[in-house]
Amino acid sequence: MTAIAGLGLLTACTTPMFTMPPGPPDYRVGYHDGCDAGYAYAGSPFYEHSDITQPPVSGDDYTAGWQEGFFKCNAGYQRIQRALNVAFGPP
């Protein structure tokens, strides 16, 4: 049972490829990489902190996907943090 719970936590550490938006393969890979970078920049405990806010030099589809993934995942994690601070923070 503990192994199943551990596996569940490990799978939460990255964005699964099946959750990527539709589009060309390069866009989807860029979205995945950008989402991971967005979580790292926002301070998710599952990622080593990173100050990277721009995609690596690559093709247009990858860059567009990276930027979309970065901003969506960064904003989503920050929204969770704000909700937790409101619920459990000091009065």
mmCIF file of N, CA, C and O in Angstrom:
data_model
loop_
_atom_site.group_PDB
_atom_site.id
_atom_site.type_symbol
_atom_site.label_atom_id
_atom_site.label_comp_id
_atom_site.label_asym_id
_atom_site.label_seq_id
_atom_site.Cartn_x
_atom_site.Cartn_y
_atom_site.Cartn_z
ATOM 1 N N MET A 1 0.819 -1.188 0.000
ATOM 2 C CA MET A 1 0.000 0.000 0.000
ATOM 3 C C MET A 1 0.865 1.254 0.000
ATOM 4 O O MET A 1 0.542 2.219 -0.677
ATOM 5 N N THR A 2 1.936 1.243 0.780
ATOM 6 C CA THR A 2 2.833 2.388 0.829
ATOM 7 C C THR A 2 3.492 2.623 -0.527
ATOM 8 O O THR A 2 3.678 3.770 -0.934
ATOM 9 N N ALA A 3 3.818 1.542 -1.218
ATOM 10 C CA ALA A 3 4.435 1.671 -2.538
ATOM 11 C C ALA A 3 3.486 2.344 -3.523
ATOM 12 O O ALA A 3 3.903 3.174 -4.341
ATOM 13 N N ILE A 4 2.212 2.041 -3.442
ATOM 14 C CA ILE A 4 1.228 2.651 -4.331
ATOM 15 C C ILE A 4 1.112 4.143 -4.038
ATOM 16 O O ILE A 4 1.074 4.962 -4.955
ATOM 17 N N ALA A 5 1.090 4.509 -2.767
ATOM 18 C CA ALA A 5 1.019 5.924 -2.397
ATOM 19 C C ALA A 5 2.276 6.658 -2.853
ATOM 20 O O ALA A 5 2.202 7.780 -3.358
ATOM 21 N N GLY A 6 3.432 6.026 -2.688
ATOM 22 C CA GLY A 6 4.685 6.632 -3.144
ATOM 23 C C GLY A 6 4.711 6.821 -4.644
ATOM 24 O O GLY A 6 5.153 7.856 -5.145
ATOM 25 N N LEU A 7 4.207 5.851 -5.361
ATOM 26 C CA LEU A 7 4.142 5.952 -6.818
ATOM 27 C C LEU A 7 3.226 7.096 -7.229
ATOM 28 O O LEU A 7 3.516 7.855 -8.149
ATOM 29 N N GLY A 8 2.122 7.243 -6.530
ATOM 30 C CA GLY A 8 1.203 8.344 -6.814
ATOM 31 C C GLY A 8 1.851 9.696 -6.595
ATOM 32 O O GLY A 8 1.659 10.624 -7.377
ATOM 33 N N LEU A 9 2.632 9.826 -5.545
ATOM 34 C CA LEU A 9 3.333 11.086 -5.287
ATOM 35 C C LEU A 9 4.392 11.364 -6.337
ATOM 36 O O LEU A 9 4.577 12.506 -6.759
ATOM 37 N N LEU A 10 5.090 10.347 -6.767
ATOM 38 C CA LEU A 10 6.120 10.547 -7.787
ATOM 39 C C LEU A 10 5.519 10.958 -9.120
ATOM 40 O O LEU A 10 6.093 11.775 -9.838
ATOM 41 N N THR A 11 4.367 10.426 -9.458
ATOM 42 C CA THR A 11 3.760 10.804 -10.726
ATOM 43 C C THR A 11 3.239 12.232 -10.679
ATOM 44 O O THR A 11 3.047 12.854 -11.709
ATOM 45 N N ALA A 12 3.024 12.769 -9.486
ATOM 46 C CA ALA A 12 2.566 14.156 -9.352
ATOM 47 C C ALA A 12 3.710 15.137 -9.523
ATOM 48 O O ALA A 12 3.498 16.338 -9.557
ATOM 49 N N CYS A 13 4.929 14.657 -9.650
ATOM 50 C CA CYS A 13 6.092 15.529 -9.727
ATOM 51 C C CYS A 13 6.308 16.129 -11.110
ATOM 52 O O CYS A 13 7.119 17.017 -11.267
ATOM 53 N N THR A 14 5.643 15.644 -12.100
ATOM 54 C CA THR A 14 5.810 16.183 -13.439
ATOM 55 C C THR A 14 4.469 16.173 -14.151
ATOM 56 O O THR A 14 3.533 15.526 -13.718
ATOM 57 N N THR A 15 4.395 16.890 -15.213
ATOM 58 C CA THR A 15 3.163 16.971 -15.981
ATOM 59 C C THR A 15 3.091 15.782 -16.934
ATOM 60 O O THR A 15 3.961 15.630 -17.777
ATOM 61 N N PRO A 16 2.075 14.936 -16.802
ATOM 62 C CA PRO A 16 1.982 13.781 -17.699
ATOM 63 C C PRO A 16 1.730 14.211 -19.140
ATOM 64 O O PRO A 16 1.003 15.170 -19.390
ATOM 65 N N MET A 17 2.325 13.503 -20.062
ATOM 66 C CA MET A 17 2.192 13.869 -21.475
ATOM 67 C C MET A 17 0.750 13.774 -21.962
ATOM 68 O O MET A 17 0.353 14.512 -22.847
ATOM 69 N N PHE A 18 -0.080 12.893 -21.370
ATOM 70 C CA PHE A 18 -1.447 12.784 -21.856
ATOM 71 C C PHE A 18 -2.305 13.998 -21.489
ATOM 72 O O PHE A 18 -3.399 14.154 -21.994
ATOM 73 N N THR A 19 -1.800 14.872 -20.619
ATOM 74 C CA THR A 19 -2.551 16.074 -20.262
ATOM 75 C C THR A 19 -2.168 17.277 -21.124
ATOM 76 O O THR A 19 -2.714 18.356 -20.929
ATOM 77 N N MET A 20 -1.263 17.069 -22.051
ATOM 78 C CA MET A 20 -0.827 18.171 -22.900
ATOM 79 C C MET A 20 -1.944 18.579 -23.855
ATOM 80 O O MET A 20 -2.724 17.741 -24.300
ATOM 81 N N PRO A 21 -2.012 19.854 -24.186
ATOM 82 C CA PRO A 21 -3.027 20.296 -25.149
ATOM 83 C C PRO A 21 -2.723 19.727 -26.535
ATOM 84 O O PRO A 21 -1.587 19.356 -26.827
ATOM 85 N N PRO A 22 -3.735 19.672 -27.387
ATOM 86 C CA PRO A 22 -3.489 19.165 -28.740
ATOM 87 C C PRO A 22 -2.589 20.118 -29.514
ATOM 88 O O PRO A 22 -2.537 21.303 -29.231
ATOM 89 N N GLY A 23 -1.881 19.573 -30.459
ATOM 90 C CA GLY A 23 -1.007 20.379 -31.300
ATOM 91 C C GLY A 23 0.106 19.530 -31.859
ATOM 92 O O GLY A 23 0.190 18.329 -31.608
ATOM 93 N N PRO A 24 0.998 20.175 -32.602
ATOM 94 C CA PRO A 24 2.133 19.441 -33.165
ATOM 95 C C PRO A 24 3.021 18.871 -32.055
ATOM 96 O O PRO A 24 3.033 19.390 -30.938
ATOM 97 N N PRO A 25 3.750 17.821 -32.336
ATOM 98 C CA PRO A 25 4.608 17.205 -31.314
ATOM 99 C C PRO A 25 5.577 18.194 -30.651
ATOM 100 O O PRO A 25 5.761 18.145 -29.430
ATOM 101 N N ASP A 26 6.184 19.088 -31.424
ATOM 102 C CA ASP A 26 7.124 20.047 -30.825
ATOM 103 C C ASP A 26 6.416 20.981 -29.846
ATOM 104 O O ASP A 26 6.970 21.348 -28.809
ATOM 105 N N TYR A 27 5.196 21.372 -30.167
ATOM 106 C CA TYR A 27 4.418 22.226 -29.263
ATOM 107 C C TYR A 27 4.150 21.498 -27.952
ATOM 108 O O TYR A 27 4.313 22.049 -26.864
ATOM 109 N N ARG A 28 3.753 20.239 -28.056
ATOM 110 C CA ARG A 28 3.426 19.451 -26.872
ATOM 111 C C ARG A 28 4.644 19.229 -25.983
ATOM 112 O O ARG A 28 4.554 19.319 -24.764
ATOM 113 N N VAL A 29 5.786 18.944 -26.581
ATOM 114 C CA VAL A 29 7.016 18.767 -25.802
ATOM 115 C C VAL A 29 7.413 20.094 -25.153
ATOM 116 O O VAL A 29 7.807 20.143 -23.988
ATOM 117 N N GLY A 30 7.302 21.189 -25.900
ATOM 118 C CA GLY A 30 7.604 22.504 -25.343
ATOM 119 C C GLY A 30 6.684 22.844 -24.185
ATOM 120 O O GLY A 30 7.120 23.394 -23.168
ATOM 121 N N TYR A 31 5.408 22.507 -24.326
ATOM 122 C CA TYR A 31 4.446 22.758 -23.250
ATOM 123 C C TYR A 31 4.859 21.982 -21.999
ATOM 124 O O TYR A 31 4.856 22.522 -20.888
ATOM 125 N N HIS A 32 5.202 20.740 -22.169
ATOM 126 C CA HIS A 32 5.631 19.888 -21.045
ATOM 127 C C HIS A 32 6.852 20.500 -20.360
ATOM 128 O O HIS A 32 6.879 20.638 -19.131
ATOM 129 N N ASP A 33 7.860 20.870 -21.132
ATOM 130 C CA ASP A 33 9.078 21.448 -20.560
ATOM 131 C C ASP A 33 8.797 22.794 -19.894
ATOM 132 O O ASP A 33 9.321 23.094 -18.817
ATOM 133 N N GLY A 34 7.966 23.619 -20.536
ATOM 134 C CA GLY A 34 7.631 24.921 -19.970
ATOM 135 C C GLY A 34 6.833 24.797 -18.689
ATOM 136 O O GLY A 34 7.018 25.576 -17.747
ATOM 137 N N CYS A 35 5.944 23.825 -18.636
ATOM 138 C CA CYS A 35 5.157 23.597 -17.429
ATOM 139 C C CYS A 35 6.068 23.204 -16.269
ATOM 140 O O CYS A 35 5.940 23.726 -15.162
ATOM 141 N N ASP A 36 6.994 22.315 -16.522
ATOM 142 C CA ASP A 36 7.953 21.941 -15.480
ATOM 143 C C ASP A 36 8.750 23.155 -15.018
ATOM 144 O O ASP A 36 8.965 23.350 -13.822
ATOM 145 N N ALA A 37 9.177 23.994 -15.955
ATOM 146 C CA ALA A 37 9.928 25.200 -15.604
ATOM 147 C C ALA A 37 9.056 26.174 -14.809
ATOM 148 O O ALA A 37 9.529 26.830 -13.877
ATOM 149 N N GLY A 38 7.775 26.263 -15.152
ATOM 150 C CA GLY A 38 6.861 27.140 -14.425
ATOM 151 C C GLY A 38 6.671 26.706 -12.985
ATOM 152 O O GLY A 38 6.673 27.533 -12.068
ATOM 153 N N TYR A 39 6.524 25.404 -12.767
ATOM 154 C CA TYR A 39 6.408 24.894 -11.397
ATOM 155 C C TYR A 39 7.701 25.168 -10.619
ATOM 156 O O TYR A 39 7.656 25.554 -9.455
ATOM 157 N N ALA A 40 8.845 24.962 -11.255
ATOM 158 C CA ALA A 40 10.127 25.199 -10.583
ATOM 159 C C ALA A 40 10.289 26.671 -10.224
ATOM 160 O O ALA A 40 10.729 27.014 -9.125
ATOM 161 N N TYR A 41 9.922 27.545 -11.130
ATOM 162 C CA TYR A 41 10.046 28.984 -10.884
ATOM 163 C C TYR A 41 9.095 29.432 -9.770
ATOM 164 O O TYR A 41 9.440 30.288 -8.955
ATOM 165 N N ALA A 42 7.904 28.844 -9.705
ATOM 166 C CA ALA A 42 6.914 29.219 -8.694
ATOM 167 C C ALA A 42 7.258 28.686 -7.306
ATOM 168 O O ALA A 42 6.678 29.114 -6.321
ATOM 169 N N GLY A 43 8.188 27.731 -7.234
ATOM 170 C CA GLY A 43 8.622 27.229 -5.942
ATOM 171 C C GLY A 43 8.005 25.911 -5.521
ATOM 172 O O GLY A 43 7.980 25.588 -4.341
ATOM 173 N N SER A 44 7.520 25.124 -6.464
ATOM 174 C CA SER A 44 6.966 23.819 -6.123
ATOM 175 C C SER A 44 8.031 22.983 -5.419
ATOM 176 O O SER A 44 9.177 22.933 -5.855
ATOM 177 N N PRO A 45 7.649 22.301 -4.333
ATOM 178 C CA PRO A 45 8.637 21.490 -3.619
ATOM 179 C C PRO A 45 9.086 20.257 -4.403
ATOM 180 O O PRO A 45 10.046 19.600 -4.012
ATOM 181 N N PHE A 46 8.408 19.942 -5.496
ATOM 182 C CA PHE A 46 8.774 18.781 -6.295
ATOM 183 C C PHE A 46 9.829 19.096 -7.349
ATOM 184 O O PHE A 46 10.225 18.221 -8.112
ATOM 185 N N TYR A 47 10.257 20.354 -7.427
ATOM 186 C CA TYR A 47 11.228 20.791 -8.427
ATOM 187 C C TYR A 47 12.326 21.588 -7.756
ATOM 188 O O TYR A 47 12.080 22.295 -6.781
ATOM 189 N N GLU A 48 13.522 21.493 -8.288
ATOM 190 C CA GLU A 48 14.612 22.348 -7.829
ATOM 191 C C GLU A 48 14.318 23.757 -8.331
ATOM 192 O O GLU A 48 13.978 23.953 -9.497
ATOM 193 N N HIS A 49 14.444 24.749 -7.433
ATOM 194 C CA HIS A 49 14.112 26.125 -7.823
ATOM 195 C C HIS A 49 14.945 26.549 -9.029
ATOM 196 O O HIS A 49 16.113 26.224 -9.154
ATOM 197 N N SER A 50 14.311 27.307 -9.901
ATOM 198 C CA SER A 50 14.960 27.783 -11.110
ATOM 199 C C SER A 50 14.521 29.217 -11.386
ATOM 200 O O SER A 50 13.378 29.584 -11.130
ATOM 201 N N ASP A 51 15.432 30.027 -11.907
ATOM 202 C CA ASP A 51 15.111 31.401 -12.292
ATOM 203 C C ASP A 51 14.881 31.520 -13.791
ATOM 204 O O ASP A 51 14.816 32.623 -14.321
ATOM 205 N N ILE A 52 14.740 30.401 -14.466
ATOM 206 C CA ILE A 52 14.547 30.412 -15.922
ATOM 207 C C ILE A 52 13.113 30.828 -16.228
ATOM 208 O O ILE A 52 12.157 30.224 -15.739
ATOM 209 N N THR A 53 12.969 31.895 -17.016
ATOM 210 C CA THR A 53 11.641 32.375 -17.405
ATOM 211 C C THR A 53 11.494 32.482 -18.914
ATOM 212 O O THR A 53 10.459 32.922 -19.394
ATOM 213 N N GLN A 54 12.515 32.084 -19.642
ATOM 214 C CA GLN A 54 12.472 32.132 -21.105
ATOM 215 C C GLN A 54 12.825 30.753 -21.657
ATOM 216 O O GLN A 54 13.678 30.062 -21.107
ATOM 217 N N PRO A 55 12.191 30.363 -22.748
ATOM 218 C CA PRO A 55 12.488 29.044 -23.323
ATOM 219 C C PRO A 55 13.860 29.021 -23.984
ATOM 220 O O PRO A 55 14.394 30.063 -24.370
ATOM 221 N N PRO A 56 14.429 27.824 -24.101
ATOM 222 C CA PRO A 56 15.680 27.721 -24.851
ATOM 223 C C PRO A 56 15.421 28.040 -26.328
ATOM 224 O O PRO A 56 14.292 27.940 -26.801
ATOM 225 N N VAL A 57 16.449 28.431 -27.016
ATOM 226 C CA VAL A 57 16.305 28.734 -28.442
ATOM 227 C C VAL A 57 15.917 27.456 -29.168
ATOM 228 O O VAL A 57 16.591 26.437 -29.058
ATOM 229 N N SER A 58 14.795 27.511 -29.853
ATOM 230 C CA SER A 58 14.285 26.334 -30.549
ATOM 231 C C SER A 58 13.294 26.793 -31.606
ATOM 232 O O SER A 58 13.164 27.980 -31.877
ATOM 233 N N GLY A 59 12.571 25.847 -32.184
ATOM 234 C CA GLY A 59 11.603 26.161 -33.223
ATOM 235 C C GLY A 59 10.387 26.907 -32.682
ATOM 236 O O GLY A 59 10.155 26.978 -31.475
ATOM 237 N N ASP A 60 9.602 27.453 -33.576
ATOM 238 C CA ASP A 60 8.440 28.255 -33.190
ATOM 239 C C ASP A 60 7.403 27.449 -32.407
ATOM 240 O O ASP A 60 6.851 27.947 -31.426
ATOM 241 N N ASP A 61 7.117 26.218 -32.829
ATOM 242 C CA ASP A 61 6.126 25.412 -32.133
ATOM 243 C C ASP A 61 6.577 25.101 -30.707
ATOM 244 O O ASP A 61 5.796 25.208 -29.762
ATOM 245 N N TYR A 62 7.823 24.705 -30.539
ATOM 246 C CA TYR A 62 8.348 24.401 -29.210
ATOM 247 C C TYR A 62 8.289 25.640 -28.322
ATOM 248 O O TYR A 62 7.833 25.582 -27.179
ATOM 249 N N THR A 63 8.734 26.779 -28.839
ATOM 250 C CA THR A 63 8.754 28.026 -28.067
ATOM 251 C C THR A 63 7.344 28.430 -27.645
ATOM 252 O O THR A 63 7.119 28.809 -26.495
ATOM 253 N N ALA A 64 6.387 28.348 -28.565
ATOM 254 C CA ALA A 64 5.000 28.697 -28.236
ATOM 255 C C ALA A 64 4.453 27.766 -27.159
ATOM 256 O O ALA A 64 3.799 28.209 -26.209
ATOM 257 N N GLY A 65 4.719 26.475 -27.272
ATOM 258 C CA GLY A 65 4.273 25.518 -26.266
ATOM 259 C C GLY A 65 4.931 25.748 -24.928
ATOM 260 O O GLY A 65 4.293 25.684 -23.877
ATOM 261 N N TRP A 66 6.246 26.038 -24.958
ATOM 262 C CA TRP A 66 6.984 26.281 -23.717
ATOM 263 C C TRP A 66 6.394 27.475 -22.978
ATOM 264 O O TRP A 66 6.143 27.407 -21.778
ATOM 265 N N GLN A 67 6.168 28.558 -23.686
ATOM 266 C CA GLN A 67 5.634 29.759 -23.042
ATOM 267 C C GLN A 67 4.237 29.516 -22.475
ATOM 268 O O GLN A 67 3.936 29.931 -21.354
ATOM 269 N N GLU A 68 3.388 28.841 -23.228
ATOM 270 C CA GLU A 68 2.030 28.541 -22.759
ATOM 271 C C GLU A 68 2.082 27.666 -21.510
ATOM 272 O O GLU A 68 1.396 27.931 -20.526
ATOM 273 N N GLY A 69 2.896 26.608 -21.545
ATOM 274 C CA GLY A 69 3.019 25.722 -20.388
ATOM 275 C C GLY A 69 3.596 26.424 -19.181
ATOM 276 O O GLY A 69 3.124 26.247 -18.048
ATOM 277 N N PHE A 70 4.624 27.243 -19.399
ATOM 278 C CA PHE A 70 5.255 27.965 -18.288
ATOM 279 C C PHE A 70 4.244 28.862 -17.587
ATOM 280 O O PHE A 70 4.078 28.806 -16.372
ATOM 281 N N PHE A 71 3.552 29.695 -18.344
ATOM 282 C CA PHE A 71 2.643 30.657 -17.731
ATOM 283 C C PHE A 71 1.442 29.974 -17.079
ATOM 284 O O PHE A 71 1.003 30.377 -16.002
ATOM 285 N N LYS A 72 0.923 28.927 -17.690
ATOM 286 C CA LYS A 72 -0.231 28.239 -17.117
ATOM 287 C C LYS A 72 0.143 27.535 -15.811
ATOM 288 O O LYS A 72 -0.559 27.666 -14.814
ATOM 289 N N CYS A 73 1.230 26.788 -15.803
ATOM 290 C CA CYS A 73 1.604 26.030 -14.612
ATOM 291 C C CYS A 73 2.135 26.940 -13.505
ATOM 292 O O CYS A 73 1.850 26.705 -12.326
ATOM 293 N N ASN A 74 2.880 27.972 -13.858
ATOM 294 C CA ASN A 74 3.366 28.930 -12.875
ATOM 295 C C ASN A 74 2.186 29.615 -12.190
ATOM 296 O O ASN A 74 2.112 29.679 -10.964
ATOM 297 N N ALA A 75 1.230 30.092 -12.976
ATOM 298 C CA ALA A 75 0.057 30.767 -12.417
ATOM 299 C C ALA A 75 -0.795 29.808 -11.592
ATOM 300 O O ALA A 75 -1.305 30.174 -10.527
ATOM 301 N N GLY A 76 -0.938 28.576 -12.051
ATOM 302 C CA GLY A 76 -1.727 27.593 -11.318
ATOM 303 C C GLY A 76 -1.131 27.292 -9.950
ATOM 304 O O GLY A 76 -1.854 27.214 -8.949
ATOM 305 N N TYR A 77 0.182 27.128 -9.890
ATOM 306 C CA TYR A 77 0.818 26.837 -8.605
ATOM 307 C C TYR A 77 0.733 28.042 -7.676
ATOM 308 O O TYR A 77 0.487 27.900 -6.482
ATOM 309 N N GLN A 78 0.910 29.244 -8.208
ATOM 310 C CA GLN A 78 0.795 30.445 -7.383
ATOM 311 C C GLN A 78 -0.628 30.603 -6.840
ATOM 312 O O GLN A 78 -0.825 31.029 -5.702
ATOM 313 N N ARG A 79 -1.628 30.240 -7.646
ATOM 314 C CA ARG A 79 -3.020 30.298 -7.197
ATOM 315 C C ARG A 79 -3.240 29.331 -6.026
ATOM 316 O O ARG A 79 -3.905 29.676 -5.039
ATOM 317 N N ILE A 80 -2.661 28.153 -6.106
ATOM 318 C CA ILE A 80 -2.765 27.183 -5.012
ATOM 319 C C ILE A 80 -2.097 27.739 -3.755
ATOM 320 O O ILE A 80 -2.644 27.643 -2.653
ATOM 321 N N GLN A 81 -0.927 28.327 -3.908
ATOM 322 C CA GLN A 81 -0.212 28.897 -2.768
ATOM 323 C C GLN A 81 -1.022 30.005 -2.097
ATOM 324 O O GLN A 81 -1.086 30.079 -0.878
ATOM 325 N N ARG A 82 -1.626 30.882 -2.896
ATOM 326 C CA ARG A 82 -2.442 31.960 -2.320
ATOM 327 C C ARG A 82 -3.634 31.389 -1.556
ATOM 328 O O ARG A 82 -3.962 31.857 -0.456
ATOM 329 N N ALA A 83 -4.285 30.372 -2.107
ATOM 330 C CA ALA A 83 -5.439 29.765 -1.439
ATOM 331 C C ALA A 83 -5.015 29.128 -0.115
ATOM 332 O O ALA A 83 -5.724 29.258 0.896
ATOM 333 N N LEU A 84 -3.873 28.465 -0.094
ATOM 334 C CA LEU A 84 -3.375 27.861 1.141
ATOM 335 C C LEU A 84 -3.038 28.929 2.169
ATOM 336 O O LEU A 84 -3.289 28.758 3.367
ATOM 337 N N ASN A 85 -2.439 30.032 1.713
ATOM 338 C CA ASN A 85 -2.100 31.110 2.639
ATOM 339 C C ASN A 85 -3.355 31.736 3.242
ATOM 340 O O ASN A 85 -3.365 32.092 4.424
ATOM 341 N N VAL A 86 -4.395 31.875 2.451
ATOM 342 C CA VAL A 86 -5.646 32.424 2.965
ATOM 343 C C VAL A 86 -6.277 31.465 3.965
ATOM 344 O O VAL A 86 -6.748 31.865 5.034
ATOM 345 N N ALA A 87 -6.267 30.181 3.635
ATOM 346 C CA ALA A 87 -6.906 29.189 4.497
ATOM 347 C C ALA A 87 -6.129 28.893 5.779
ATOM 348 O O ALA A 87 -6.716 28.733 6.852
ATOM 349 N N PHE A 88 -4.809 28.837 5.673
ATOM 350 C CA PHE A 88 -4.007 28.396 6.828
ATOM 351 C C PHE A 88 -3.021 29.432 7.331
ATOM 352 O O PHE A 88 -2.286 29.171 8.274
ATOM 353 N N GLY A 89 -2.979 30.593 6.702
ATOM 354 C CA GLY A 89 -2.029 31.627 7.110
ATOM 355 C C GLY A 89 -2.462 32.338 8.368
ATOM 356 O O GLY A 89 -3.524 32.055 8.946
ATOM 357 N N PRO A 90 -1.658 33.269 8.795
ATOM 358 C CA PRO A 90 -2.017 34.020 10.013
ATOM 359 C C PRO A 90 -3.297 34.832 9.780
ATOM 360 O O PRO A 90 -3.572 35.253 8.671
ATOM 361 N N PRO A 91 -4.050 35.040 10.838
ATOM 362 C CA PRO A 91 -5.325 35.784 10.704
ATOM 363 C C PRO A 91 -5.123 37.233 10.357
ATOM 364 O O PRO A 91 -4.191 37.865 10.517
#
